[in-house]
Amino acid sequence: MVNFGGAIRINPMGLCVICGIVVLIVFFGMSGTAPPPPSVSLKQLLTVAIAAATEGGKEVVRIREQAEIGESSKGKTREGANDPKTDGDMLSHKAMYWGIKRLFPYVNVISEEHDVKAVDMSTVKLLSLENSEVNKIVTEDTLVPAEEISVWIDPLDATQEYTENLRHFVTTMVCIAINGAPVIGVIHKPFDKVTAWGWAGPDYKSRSVEEDSKGNIAAEVDLGKSRIIVSRSHAGKVNATAQSALGKDIKVTPAGGAGYKAWEVLKGTQDAYVHSTLIKKWDICAGNAILNSLGGDLTTLKGKSIDYSGVEGNEKNEGGVLATMHHHKEYVDKLSSLDQ
């Protein structure tokens, strides 16, 4: 007989833990019920979200550098504009969606795009669970049950501008919502190789957000001279209605991409981002979370918070968008009539 020269000692607490595990295994085994999904570290999920947006961005850039970007059309928007799709959208979706699902299989992930064929997981890059900036800034972690989390991803925001080679408007985005509330947002500019992220509540923010927003402080404002950023697809309509609400001296700037427009608001180059028609929640969730981490707001035009619960059929926001860093209530009072 072989003598291994030692014995395993178990203290009373350890024995209780082992007994508890055995009881759970027996209970779920006899009942035929699967154990509940594990809790998720929001710090780790943030780290993976940043990695996902970055990897998706690499695909966006790689495809744009090619002669053929694989453009097709999903149809027309309500405004009658073309709604394009490219190889950049689809390959970014693959990197982002499956990269997150590979590490967090129990988390509900909602993407703008959908796979047209089965995905070979061996071709999906394993995303990093380490990020030096996150480790330095996020001093306390939070564990959340997986079933309370919805992750919204936009693999390529501003696809129309992407097809026109207007690269500065293009972003990739990830948003982490808890029980429908936007908590963590990531916006990545792939052609500039810069990422903004914010975690509302503890209000952790990336260095890029800190630097871009540091001069954007609340001050007395004349709403009649506001700088308003709007979608290129319906700038004329918003310009006319916003002028009737705020005055003829406002400045309306057309731009592509909801992520880009939210970033301009946090920088203070624009006073408000206004959108008066239907928009999908993967377009606005990340910007909502980042603005909230700075004390800003993103709501419907009537000032109502947007529910980002990831249930089937809940991807549409019909109430328009109003995003500001300051004076949100005053803008709601003036602009709520745009939502008719």
JSON list of N, CA, C and O in Angstrom, two decimals, residues 4 40 132 299:
[
{"chain": "A", "resi": 4, "resn": "PHE", "atom": "N", "xyz": [0.86, 8.17, 1.25]},
{"chain": "A", "resi": 4, "resn": "PHE", "atom": "CA", "xyz": [1.11, 9.51, 0.72]},
{"chain": "A", "resi": 4, "resn": "PHE", "atom": "C", "xyz": [1.64, 10.44, 1.80]},
{"chain": "A", "resi": 4, "resn": "PHE", "atom": "O", "xyz": [1.88, 11.60, 1.55]},
{"chain": "A", "resi": 40, "resn": "VAL", "atom": "N", "xyz": [-22.67, 37.68, -12.06]},
{"chain": "A", "resi": 40, "resn": "VAL", "atom": "CA", "xyz": [-21.68, 38.20, -13.00]},
{"chain": "A", "resi": 40, "resn": "VAL", "atom": "C", "xyz": [-20.95, 39.38, -12.38]},
{"chain": "A", "resi": 40, "resn": "VAL", "atom": "O", "xyz": [-21.57, 40.27, -11.79]},
{"chain": "A", "resi": 132, "resn": "SER", "atom": "N", "xyz": [-5.88, 47.35, -17.97]},
{"chain": "A", "resi": 132, "resn": "SER", "atom": "CA", "xyz": [-5.14, 48.11, -16.96]},
{"chain": "A", "resi": 132, "resn": "SER", "atom": "C", "xyz": [-5.89, 49.37, -16.54]},
{"chain": "A", "resi": 132, "resn": "SER", "atom": "O", "xyz": [-5.87, 49.74, -15.36]},
{"chain": "A", "resi": 299, "resn": "THR", "atom": "N", "xyz": [-33.17, 60.77, -22.40]},
{"chain": "A", "resi": 299, "resn": "THR", "atom": "CA", "xyz": [-34.54, 60.33, -22.17]},
{"chain": "A", "resi": 299, "resn": "THR", "atom": "C", "xyz": [-35.31, 60.42, -23.48]},
{"chain": "A", "resi": 299, "resn": "THR", "atom": "O", "xyz": [-34.77, 60.79, -24.52]}
]
